[in-house]
Short mmCIF file of C-alpha atoms in Angstrom, two decimals:
data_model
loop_
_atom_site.label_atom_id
_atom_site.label_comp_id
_atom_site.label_asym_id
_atom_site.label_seq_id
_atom_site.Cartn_x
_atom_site.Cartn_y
_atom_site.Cartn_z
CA UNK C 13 94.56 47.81 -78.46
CA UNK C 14 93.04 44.63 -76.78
CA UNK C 15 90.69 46.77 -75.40
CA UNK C 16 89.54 47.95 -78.73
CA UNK C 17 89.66 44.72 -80.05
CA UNK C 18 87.58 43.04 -77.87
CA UNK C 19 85.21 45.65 -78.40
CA UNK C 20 84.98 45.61 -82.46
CA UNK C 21 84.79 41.05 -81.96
CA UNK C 22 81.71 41.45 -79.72
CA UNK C 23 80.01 44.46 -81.57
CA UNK C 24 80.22 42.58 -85.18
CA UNK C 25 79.20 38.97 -82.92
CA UNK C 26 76.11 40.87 -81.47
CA UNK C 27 74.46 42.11 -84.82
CA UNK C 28 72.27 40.23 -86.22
CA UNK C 29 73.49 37.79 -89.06
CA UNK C 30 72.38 38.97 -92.65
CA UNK C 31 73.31 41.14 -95.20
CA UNK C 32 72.45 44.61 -94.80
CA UNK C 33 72.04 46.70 -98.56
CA UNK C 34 72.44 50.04 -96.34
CA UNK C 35 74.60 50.69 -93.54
CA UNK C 36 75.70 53.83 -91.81
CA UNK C 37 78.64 54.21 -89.09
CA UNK C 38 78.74 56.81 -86.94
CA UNK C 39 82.11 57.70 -85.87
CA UNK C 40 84.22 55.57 -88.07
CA UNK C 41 87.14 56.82 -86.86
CA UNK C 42 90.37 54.97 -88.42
CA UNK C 43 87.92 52.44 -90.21
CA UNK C 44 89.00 49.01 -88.20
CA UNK C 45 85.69 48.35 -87.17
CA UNK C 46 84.07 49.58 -90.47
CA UNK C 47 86.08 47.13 -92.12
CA UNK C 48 84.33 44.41 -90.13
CA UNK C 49 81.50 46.03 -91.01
CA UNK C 50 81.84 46.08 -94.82
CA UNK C 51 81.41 42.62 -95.16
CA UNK C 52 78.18 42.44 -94.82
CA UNK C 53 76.70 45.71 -96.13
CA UNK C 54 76.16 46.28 -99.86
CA UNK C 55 76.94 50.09 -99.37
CA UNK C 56 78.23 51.62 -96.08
CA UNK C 57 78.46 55.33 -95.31
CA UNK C 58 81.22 55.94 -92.83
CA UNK C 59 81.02 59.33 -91.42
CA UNK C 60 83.63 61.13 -89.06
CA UNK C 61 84.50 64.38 -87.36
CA UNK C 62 88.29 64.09 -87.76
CA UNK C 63 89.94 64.49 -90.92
CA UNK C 64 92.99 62.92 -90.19
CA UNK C 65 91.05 59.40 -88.86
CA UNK C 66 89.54 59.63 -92.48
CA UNK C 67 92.37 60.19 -94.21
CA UNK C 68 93.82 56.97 -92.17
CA UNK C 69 90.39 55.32 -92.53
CA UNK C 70 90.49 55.90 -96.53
CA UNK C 71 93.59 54.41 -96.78
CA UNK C 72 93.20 51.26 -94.69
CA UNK C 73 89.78 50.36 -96.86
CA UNK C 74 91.13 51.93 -100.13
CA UNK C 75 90.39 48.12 -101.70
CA UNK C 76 86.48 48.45 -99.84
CA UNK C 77 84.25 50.05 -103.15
CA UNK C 78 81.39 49.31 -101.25
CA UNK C 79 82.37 52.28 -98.59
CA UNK C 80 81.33 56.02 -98.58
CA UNK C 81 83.45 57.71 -96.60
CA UNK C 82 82.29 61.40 -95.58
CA UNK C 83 83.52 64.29 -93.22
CA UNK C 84 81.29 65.47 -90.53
CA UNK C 85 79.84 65.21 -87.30
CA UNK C 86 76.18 64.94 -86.22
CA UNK C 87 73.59 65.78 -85.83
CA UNK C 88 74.01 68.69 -88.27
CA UNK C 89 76.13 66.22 -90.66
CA UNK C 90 73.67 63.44 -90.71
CA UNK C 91 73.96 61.72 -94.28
CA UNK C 92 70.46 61.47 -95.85
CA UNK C 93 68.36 58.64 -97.13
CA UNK C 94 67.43 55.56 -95.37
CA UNK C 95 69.29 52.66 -93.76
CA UNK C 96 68.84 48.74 -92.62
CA UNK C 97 71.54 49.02 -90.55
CA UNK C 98 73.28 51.99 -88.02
CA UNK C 99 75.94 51.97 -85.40
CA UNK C 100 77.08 55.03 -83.34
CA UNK C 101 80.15 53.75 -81.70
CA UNK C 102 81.82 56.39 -78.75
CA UNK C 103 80.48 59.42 -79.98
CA UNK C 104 76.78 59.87 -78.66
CA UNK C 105 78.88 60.96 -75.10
CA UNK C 106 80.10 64.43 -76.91
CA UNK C 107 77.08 65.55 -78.25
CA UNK C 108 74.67 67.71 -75.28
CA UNK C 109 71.14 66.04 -74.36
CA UNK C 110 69.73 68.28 -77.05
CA UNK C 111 71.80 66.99 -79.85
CA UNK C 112 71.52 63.48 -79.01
CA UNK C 113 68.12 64.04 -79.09
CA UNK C 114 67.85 65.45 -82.11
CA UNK C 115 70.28 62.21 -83.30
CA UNK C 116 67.77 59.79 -82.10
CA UNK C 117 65.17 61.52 -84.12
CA UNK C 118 67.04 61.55 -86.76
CA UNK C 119 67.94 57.88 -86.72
CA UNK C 120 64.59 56.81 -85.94
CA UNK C 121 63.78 58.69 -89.41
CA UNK C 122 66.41 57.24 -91.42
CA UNK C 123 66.39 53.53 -90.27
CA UNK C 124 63.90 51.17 -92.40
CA UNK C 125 61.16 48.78 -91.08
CA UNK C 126 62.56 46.70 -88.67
CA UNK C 127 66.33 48.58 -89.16
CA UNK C 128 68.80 47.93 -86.29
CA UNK C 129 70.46 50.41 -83.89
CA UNK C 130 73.95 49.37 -82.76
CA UNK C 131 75.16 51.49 -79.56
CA UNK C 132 79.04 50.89 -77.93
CA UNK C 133 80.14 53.29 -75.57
CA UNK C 134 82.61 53.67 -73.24
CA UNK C 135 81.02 53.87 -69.46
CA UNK C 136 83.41 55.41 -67.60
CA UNK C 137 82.98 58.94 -66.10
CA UNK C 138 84.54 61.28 -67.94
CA UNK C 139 85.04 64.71 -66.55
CA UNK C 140 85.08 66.52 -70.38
CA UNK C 141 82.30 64.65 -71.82
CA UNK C 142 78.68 66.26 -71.46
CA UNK C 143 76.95 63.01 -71.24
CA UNK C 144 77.77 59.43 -70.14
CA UNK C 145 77.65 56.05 -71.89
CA UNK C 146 74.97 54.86 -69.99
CA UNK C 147 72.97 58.21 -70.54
CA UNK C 148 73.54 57.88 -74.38
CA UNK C 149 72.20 54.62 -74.25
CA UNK C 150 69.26 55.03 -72.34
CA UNK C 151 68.14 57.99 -74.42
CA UNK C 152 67.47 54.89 -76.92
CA UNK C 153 65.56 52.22 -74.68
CA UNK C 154 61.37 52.08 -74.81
CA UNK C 155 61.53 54.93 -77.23
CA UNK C 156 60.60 53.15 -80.97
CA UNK C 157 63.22 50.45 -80.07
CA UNK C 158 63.33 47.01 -78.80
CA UNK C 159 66.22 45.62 -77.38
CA UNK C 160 67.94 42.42 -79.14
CA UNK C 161 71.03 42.37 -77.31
CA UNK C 162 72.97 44.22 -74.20
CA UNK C 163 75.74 43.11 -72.78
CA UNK C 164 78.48 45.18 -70.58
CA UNK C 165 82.30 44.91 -69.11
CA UNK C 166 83.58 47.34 -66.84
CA UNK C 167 84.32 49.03 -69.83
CA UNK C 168 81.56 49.67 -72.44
CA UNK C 169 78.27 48.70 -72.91
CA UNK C 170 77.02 47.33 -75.65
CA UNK C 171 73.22 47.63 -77.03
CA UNK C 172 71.65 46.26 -80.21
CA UNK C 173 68.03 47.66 -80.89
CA UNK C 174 65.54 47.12 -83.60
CA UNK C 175 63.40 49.69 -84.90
CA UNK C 176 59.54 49.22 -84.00
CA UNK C 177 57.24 50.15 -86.39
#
């Protein structure tokens, strides 16, 4: 969709430029935006809840050999070892407070010195979600982060952090 396109073009234009040697992606869903992504990690894990985005996801990037892809969800799914670069793109709004917490922790642990946090969500109130966009978001600011980047529509928000020591 435009929508989603938009979305992926100002995610990938907000990270800082670099190459990144390990990457993890949250909620890779069909693997467009972790094909943006790809490009410049040395090794990305792309982790999802659905098996039938993977499947679609595998198949899109079955030329990528520098992408991992694995079934799960988080936090209880949460791949180990350590990372220079994570995004968690419209998921954090399923999880309860208590999970997301234990997601930031968990992220805080696995990103290196100076790692960055990449945070999209979709703002909108949504009736069957336990927490909102903005909540998810704000879970992240003043707490080991700085903020690089945040920028908003009336859609999303989008947040790029960098992990204090």
């Amino acid at each position: 969709s435009k929508y989603e396109e938009e979305k992926y073009n100002a995610t990938i234009a907000a990270i800082p430029v670099g190459n990144y040697n390990q990457a993890l992606e949250i909620g890779c869903s069909i693997g467009v935006l972790t094909g943006k992504i790809a490009t410049f990690c040395n090794h990305l894990v792309a982790i999802d809840i659905s098996n039938t985005a993977l499947t679609q996801a595998k198949e899109r990037l079955k030329s990528a050999s520098n992408v991992e892809f694995r079934l799960g969800g988080i936090p209880t799914a949460f791949p180990q070892g350590n990372f220079d670069l994570i995004l968690m793109s419209e998921v954090g709004y399923y999880l309860s407070m208590e999970d997301l917490l234990l997601t930031r922790a968990k992220i805080s642990n696995a990103l290196n010195q100076n790692g960055i946090l990449v945070l999209v969500h979709w703002t909108h109130f949504v009736a069957d979600y336990p927490l909102t966009g903005d909540e998810v978001h704000n879970c992240f600011i003043d707490q080991g982060f700085s903020r690089l980047h945040h920028s908003a529509t009336k859609d999303y928000r989008l947040d790029v952090l960098k992990k204090l020591n």
